[in-house]
Protein backbone atom coordinates (compact mmCIF):
# COMPACT_ATOMS: atom_id res chain seq x y z
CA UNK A 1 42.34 -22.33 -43.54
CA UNK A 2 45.91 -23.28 -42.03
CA UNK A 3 46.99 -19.24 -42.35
CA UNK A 4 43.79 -18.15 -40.61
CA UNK A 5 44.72 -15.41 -38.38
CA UNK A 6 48.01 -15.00 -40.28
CA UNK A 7 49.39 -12.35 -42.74
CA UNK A 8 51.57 -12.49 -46.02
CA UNK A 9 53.30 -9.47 -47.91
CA UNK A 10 53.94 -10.49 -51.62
CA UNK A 11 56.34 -8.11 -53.61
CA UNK A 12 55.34 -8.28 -57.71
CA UNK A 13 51.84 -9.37 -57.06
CA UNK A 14 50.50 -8.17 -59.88
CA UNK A 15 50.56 -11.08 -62.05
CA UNK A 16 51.52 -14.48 -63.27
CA UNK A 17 53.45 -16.32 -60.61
CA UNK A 18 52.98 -13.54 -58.11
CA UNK A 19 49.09 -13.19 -58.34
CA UNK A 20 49.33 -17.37 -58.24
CA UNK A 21 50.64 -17.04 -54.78
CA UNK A 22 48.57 -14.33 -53.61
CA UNK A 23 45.39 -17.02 -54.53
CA UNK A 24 47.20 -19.81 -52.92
CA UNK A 25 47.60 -18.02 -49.96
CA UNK A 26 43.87 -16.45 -49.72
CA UNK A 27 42.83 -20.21 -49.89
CA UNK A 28 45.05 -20.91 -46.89
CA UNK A 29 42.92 -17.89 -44.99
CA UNK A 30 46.01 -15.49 -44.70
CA UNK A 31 45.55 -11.54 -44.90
CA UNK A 32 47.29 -10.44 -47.42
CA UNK A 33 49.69 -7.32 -48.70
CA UNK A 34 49.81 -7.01 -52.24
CA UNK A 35 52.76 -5.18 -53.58
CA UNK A 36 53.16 -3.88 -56.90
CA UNK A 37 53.93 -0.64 -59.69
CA UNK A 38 50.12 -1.81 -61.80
CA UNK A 39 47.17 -0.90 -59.52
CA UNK A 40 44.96 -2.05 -62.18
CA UNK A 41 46.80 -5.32 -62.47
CA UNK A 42 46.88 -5.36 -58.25
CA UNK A 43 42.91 -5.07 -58.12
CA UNK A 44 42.89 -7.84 -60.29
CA UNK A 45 44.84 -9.91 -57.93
CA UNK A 46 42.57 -8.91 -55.29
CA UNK A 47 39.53 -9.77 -57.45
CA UNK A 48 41.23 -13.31 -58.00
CA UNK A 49 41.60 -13.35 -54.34
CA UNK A 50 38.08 -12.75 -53.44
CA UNK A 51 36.87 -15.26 -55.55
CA UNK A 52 38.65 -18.02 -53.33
CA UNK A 53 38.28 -16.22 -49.89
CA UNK A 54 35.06 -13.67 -50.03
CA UNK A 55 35.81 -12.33 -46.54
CA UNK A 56 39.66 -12.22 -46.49
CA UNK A 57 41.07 -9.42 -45.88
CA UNK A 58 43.70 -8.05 -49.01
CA UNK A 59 45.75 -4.47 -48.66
CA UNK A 60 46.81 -2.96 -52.13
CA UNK A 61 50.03 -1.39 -51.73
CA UNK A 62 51.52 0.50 -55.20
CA UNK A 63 55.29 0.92 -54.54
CA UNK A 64 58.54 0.23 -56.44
CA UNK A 65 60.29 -2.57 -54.48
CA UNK A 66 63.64 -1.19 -55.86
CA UNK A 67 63.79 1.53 -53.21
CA UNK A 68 64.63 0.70 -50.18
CA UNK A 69 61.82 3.34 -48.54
CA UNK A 70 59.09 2.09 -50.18
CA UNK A 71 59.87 -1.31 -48.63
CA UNK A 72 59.89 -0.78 -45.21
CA UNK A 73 56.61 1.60 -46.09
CA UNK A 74 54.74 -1.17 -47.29
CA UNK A 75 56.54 -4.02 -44.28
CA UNK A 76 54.45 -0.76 -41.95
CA UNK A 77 51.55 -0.61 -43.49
CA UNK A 78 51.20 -4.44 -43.56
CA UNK A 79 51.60 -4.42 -39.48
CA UNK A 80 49.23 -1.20 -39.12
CA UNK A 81 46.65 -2.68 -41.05
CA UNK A 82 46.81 -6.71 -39.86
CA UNK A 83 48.66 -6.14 -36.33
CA UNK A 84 51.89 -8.80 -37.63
CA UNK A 85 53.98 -10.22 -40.32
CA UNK A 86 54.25 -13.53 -41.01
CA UNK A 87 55.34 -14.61 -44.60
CA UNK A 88 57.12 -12.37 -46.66
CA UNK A 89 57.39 -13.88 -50.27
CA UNK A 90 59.70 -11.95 -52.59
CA UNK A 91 58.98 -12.40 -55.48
CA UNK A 92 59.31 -9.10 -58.17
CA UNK A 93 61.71 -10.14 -60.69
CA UNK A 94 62.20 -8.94 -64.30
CA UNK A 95 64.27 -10.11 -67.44
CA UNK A 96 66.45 -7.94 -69.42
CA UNK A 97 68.09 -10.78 -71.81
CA UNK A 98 71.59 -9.53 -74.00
CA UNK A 99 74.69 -10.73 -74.71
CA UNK A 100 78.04 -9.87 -72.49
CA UNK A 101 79.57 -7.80 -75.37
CA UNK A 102 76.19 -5.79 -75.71
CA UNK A 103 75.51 -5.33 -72.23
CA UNK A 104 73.86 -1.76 -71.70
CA UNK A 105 74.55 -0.80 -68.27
CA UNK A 106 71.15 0.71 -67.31
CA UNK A 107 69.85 -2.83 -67.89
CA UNK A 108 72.50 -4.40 -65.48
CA UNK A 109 71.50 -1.70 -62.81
CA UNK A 110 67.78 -2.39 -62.93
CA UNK A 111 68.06 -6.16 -62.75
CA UNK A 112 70.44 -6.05 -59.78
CA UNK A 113 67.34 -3.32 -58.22
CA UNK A 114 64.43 -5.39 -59.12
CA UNK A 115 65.97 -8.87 -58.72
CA UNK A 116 68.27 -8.62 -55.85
CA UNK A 117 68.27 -5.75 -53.68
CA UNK A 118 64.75 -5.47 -53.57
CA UNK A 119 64.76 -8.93 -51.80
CA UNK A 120 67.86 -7.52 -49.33
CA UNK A 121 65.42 -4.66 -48.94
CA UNK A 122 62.30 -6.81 -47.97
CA UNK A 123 64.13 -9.33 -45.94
CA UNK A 124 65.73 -6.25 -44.01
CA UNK A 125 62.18 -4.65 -43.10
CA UNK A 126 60.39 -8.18 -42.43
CA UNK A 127 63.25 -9.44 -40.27
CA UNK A 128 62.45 -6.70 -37.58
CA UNK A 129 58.94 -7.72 -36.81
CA UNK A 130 59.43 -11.41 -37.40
CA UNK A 131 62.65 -11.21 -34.54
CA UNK A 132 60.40 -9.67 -32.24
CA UNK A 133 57.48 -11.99 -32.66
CA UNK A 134 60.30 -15.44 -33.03
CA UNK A 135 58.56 -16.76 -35.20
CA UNK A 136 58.13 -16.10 -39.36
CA UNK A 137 58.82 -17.32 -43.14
CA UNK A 138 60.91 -15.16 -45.66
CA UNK A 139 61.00 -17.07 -49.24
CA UNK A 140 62.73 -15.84 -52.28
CA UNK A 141 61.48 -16.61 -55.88
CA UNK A 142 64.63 -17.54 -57.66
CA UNK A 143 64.89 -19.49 -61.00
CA UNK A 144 66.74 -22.43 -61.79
CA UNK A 145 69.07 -20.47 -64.00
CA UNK A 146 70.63 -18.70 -61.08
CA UNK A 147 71.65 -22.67 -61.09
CA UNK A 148 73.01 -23.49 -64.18
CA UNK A 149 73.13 -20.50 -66.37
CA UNK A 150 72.18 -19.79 -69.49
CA UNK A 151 73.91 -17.85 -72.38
CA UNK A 152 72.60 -14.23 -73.19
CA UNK A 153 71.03 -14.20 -69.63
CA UNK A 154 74.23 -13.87 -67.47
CA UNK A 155 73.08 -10.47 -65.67
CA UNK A 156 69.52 -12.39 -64.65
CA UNK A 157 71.33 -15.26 -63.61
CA UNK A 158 73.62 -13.10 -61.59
CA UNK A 159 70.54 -12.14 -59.46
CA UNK A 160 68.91 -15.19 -59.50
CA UNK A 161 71.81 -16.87 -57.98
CA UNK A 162 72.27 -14.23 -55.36
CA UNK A 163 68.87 -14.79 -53.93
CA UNK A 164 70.16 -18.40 -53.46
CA UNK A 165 72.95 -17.06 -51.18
CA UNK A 166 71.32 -14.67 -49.53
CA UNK A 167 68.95 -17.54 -48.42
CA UNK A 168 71.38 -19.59 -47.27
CA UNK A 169 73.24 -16.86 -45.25
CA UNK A 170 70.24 -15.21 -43.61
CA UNK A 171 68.76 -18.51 -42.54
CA UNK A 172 71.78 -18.87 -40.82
CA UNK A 173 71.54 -15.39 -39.29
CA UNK A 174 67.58 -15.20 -38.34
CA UNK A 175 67.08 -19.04 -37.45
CA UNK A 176 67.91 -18.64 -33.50
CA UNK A 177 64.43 -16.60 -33.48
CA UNK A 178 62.55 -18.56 -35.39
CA UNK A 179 63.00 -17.14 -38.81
CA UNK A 180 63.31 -19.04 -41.58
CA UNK A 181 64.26 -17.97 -45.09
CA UNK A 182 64.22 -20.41 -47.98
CA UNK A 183 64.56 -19.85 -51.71
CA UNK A 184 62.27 -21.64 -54.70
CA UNK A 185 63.92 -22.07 -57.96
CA UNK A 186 61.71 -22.28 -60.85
CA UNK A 187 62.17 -23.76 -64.52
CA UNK A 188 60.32 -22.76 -67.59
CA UNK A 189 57.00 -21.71 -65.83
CA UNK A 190 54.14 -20.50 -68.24
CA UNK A 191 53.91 -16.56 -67.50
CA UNK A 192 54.01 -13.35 -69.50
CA UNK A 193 57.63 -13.50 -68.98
CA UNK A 194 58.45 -17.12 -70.80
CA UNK A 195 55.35 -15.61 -73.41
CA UNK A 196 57.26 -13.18 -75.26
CA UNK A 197 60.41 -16.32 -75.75
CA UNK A 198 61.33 -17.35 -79.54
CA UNK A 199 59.21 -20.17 -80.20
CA UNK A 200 62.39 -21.81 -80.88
CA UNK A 201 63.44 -21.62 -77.65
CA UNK A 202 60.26 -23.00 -76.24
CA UNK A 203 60.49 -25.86 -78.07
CA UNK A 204 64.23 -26.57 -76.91
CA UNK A 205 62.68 -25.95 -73.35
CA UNK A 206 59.50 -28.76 -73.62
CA UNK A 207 62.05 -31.20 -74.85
CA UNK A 208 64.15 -31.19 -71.86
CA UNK A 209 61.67 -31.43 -69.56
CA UNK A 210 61.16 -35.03 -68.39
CA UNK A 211 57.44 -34.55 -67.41
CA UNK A 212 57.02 -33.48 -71.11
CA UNK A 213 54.82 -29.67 -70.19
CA UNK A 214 55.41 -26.67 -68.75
CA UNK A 215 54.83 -25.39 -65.32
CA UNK A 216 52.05 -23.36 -64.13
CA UNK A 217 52.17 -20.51 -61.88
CA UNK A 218 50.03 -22.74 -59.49
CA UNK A 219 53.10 -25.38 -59.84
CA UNK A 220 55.49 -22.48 -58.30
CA UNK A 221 52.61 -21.47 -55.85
CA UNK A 222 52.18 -24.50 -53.96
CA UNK A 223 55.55 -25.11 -53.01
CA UNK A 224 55.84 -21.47 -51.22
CA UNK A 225 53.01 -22.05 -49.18
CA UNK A 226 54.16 -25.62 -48.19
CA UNK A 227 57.20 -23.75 -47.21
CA UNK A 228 55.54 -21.26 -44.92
CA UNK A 229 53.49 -23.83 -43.39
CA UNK A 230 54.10 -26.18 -40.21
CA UNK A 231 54.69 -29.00 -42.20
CA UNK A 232 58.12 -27.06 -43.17
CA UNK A 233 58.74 -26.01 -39.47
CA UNK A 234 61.82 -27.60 -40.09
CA UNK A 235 63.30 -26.59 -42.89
CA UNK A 236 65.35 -23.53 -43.74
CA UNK A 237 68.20 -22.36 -45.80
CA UNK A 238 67.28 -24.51 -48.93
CA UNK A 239 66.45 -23.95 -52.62
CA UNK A 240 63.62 -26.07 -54.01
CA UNK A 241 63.19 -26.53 -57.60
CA UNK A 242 60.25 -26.56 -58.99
CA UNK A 243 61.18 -27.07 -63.08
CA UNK A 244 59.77 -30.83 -63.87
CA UNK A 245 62.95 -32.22 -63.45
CA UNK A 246 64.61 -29.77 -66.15
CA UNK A 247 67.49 -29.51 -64.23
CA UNK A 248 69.23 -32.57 -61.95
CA UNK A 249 72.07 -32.16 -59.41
């Protein structure tokens, strides 16, 4: 119970990679703030959490994470109800795949909401309590194609890669307090997300993947909470991937 006594907000807890961290972290003992637009899909997050952590404490918090008041409402309801913030993990993401030449603009608005400035939004409200107490973890969930790219996705790599600066810059700005901010970078990660791909694509996927399966959401999971731990006390301003060696640099 290494985050007993501790508390973690999660943006886009609801499911897959999200709800994996949310477990992860109940195992650890932390309190947790679940953020989300599904309540349904949020008490099943909590349900999952129970399972691992009966008397852990979980807050269910239904907001959309692309306005920048219903961030800082959820960053206060996290320190009325648990007294502190300690890990915030943004992680709400969605994919809106097209072409350049068939770009609909509403789409590149909304992925630049949910992807990016939802995570500006989060790191701005966390940052305030974190400062004050010196001491916190801010992690971004990034992909690895805000790395490398990937035709007919250029708008969600266009996030994706902005989380990786944003990282790197506010590490630089928070770290005299004790902040750190890192970014995870995920390959083809089996979630409701990589689901609805062309099986084609799948298949093109697998067979770059040198350890020959895809990741699970637990894969993603693990390396967050290593990175909010005291084994990582040390280490800020870095991406990790986490893609079964999909992609080498």
């Amino acid at each position: 119970m290494e985050f007993s006594g501790r508390s973690t907000l999660i943006t886009g807890a609801s499911r897959g990679i999200g709800r994996a961290i949310a477990v992860e972290f109940a195992m650890a003992g932390a309190d947790l703030a679940l953020i989300g637009r599904d309540q349904a899909a949020l008490e099943e997050t909590r349900a999952a959490c129970a399972e691992v952590h009966p008397t852990g404490k979980v807050e269910i918090i239904v907001a959309d994470v692309a306005e920048p008041p219903a961030v800082a409402s959820a960053v206060e309801q996290t320190l009325e109800r648990f007294g502190r913030l300690d890990f915030a993990i943004a992680n709400a993401g969605q994919s809106i795949d097209g072409l350049i030449l068939r770009l609909r603009h509403g789409d590149v608005d909304r992925l630049i909401d949910v992807n990016l400035k939802s995570a500006v939004f989060l790191a701005e409200a966390a940052a305030k309590p974190m400062l004050r107490q010196r001491g916190g973890s801010i992690v971004f969930i990034s992909s690895v194609v805000g790395i490398t790219g990937n035709a007919g996705q250029s708008i969600y790599a266009l996030t994706k890669a902005g989380l990786l600066g944003l990282a790197r810059s506010l590490a630089k700005e928070l770290g005299s307090r004790g902040v750190r901010v890192n970014a995870v970078a995920p390959g083809y990660i089996e979630t409701a997300m990589t689901t609805a791909m062309p099986e084609n694509a799948k298949a093109q996927y697998l067979n770059s993947i040198p350890l020959g399966r895809p990741g699970r959401p637990q894969d993603v999971s693990g390396v967050v909470r290593f990175l909010c731990s005291d084994a990582a006390a040390y280490i800020t301003g870095q991406t990790l991937v986490v893609d079964g060696g999909l992609v080498t640099y």
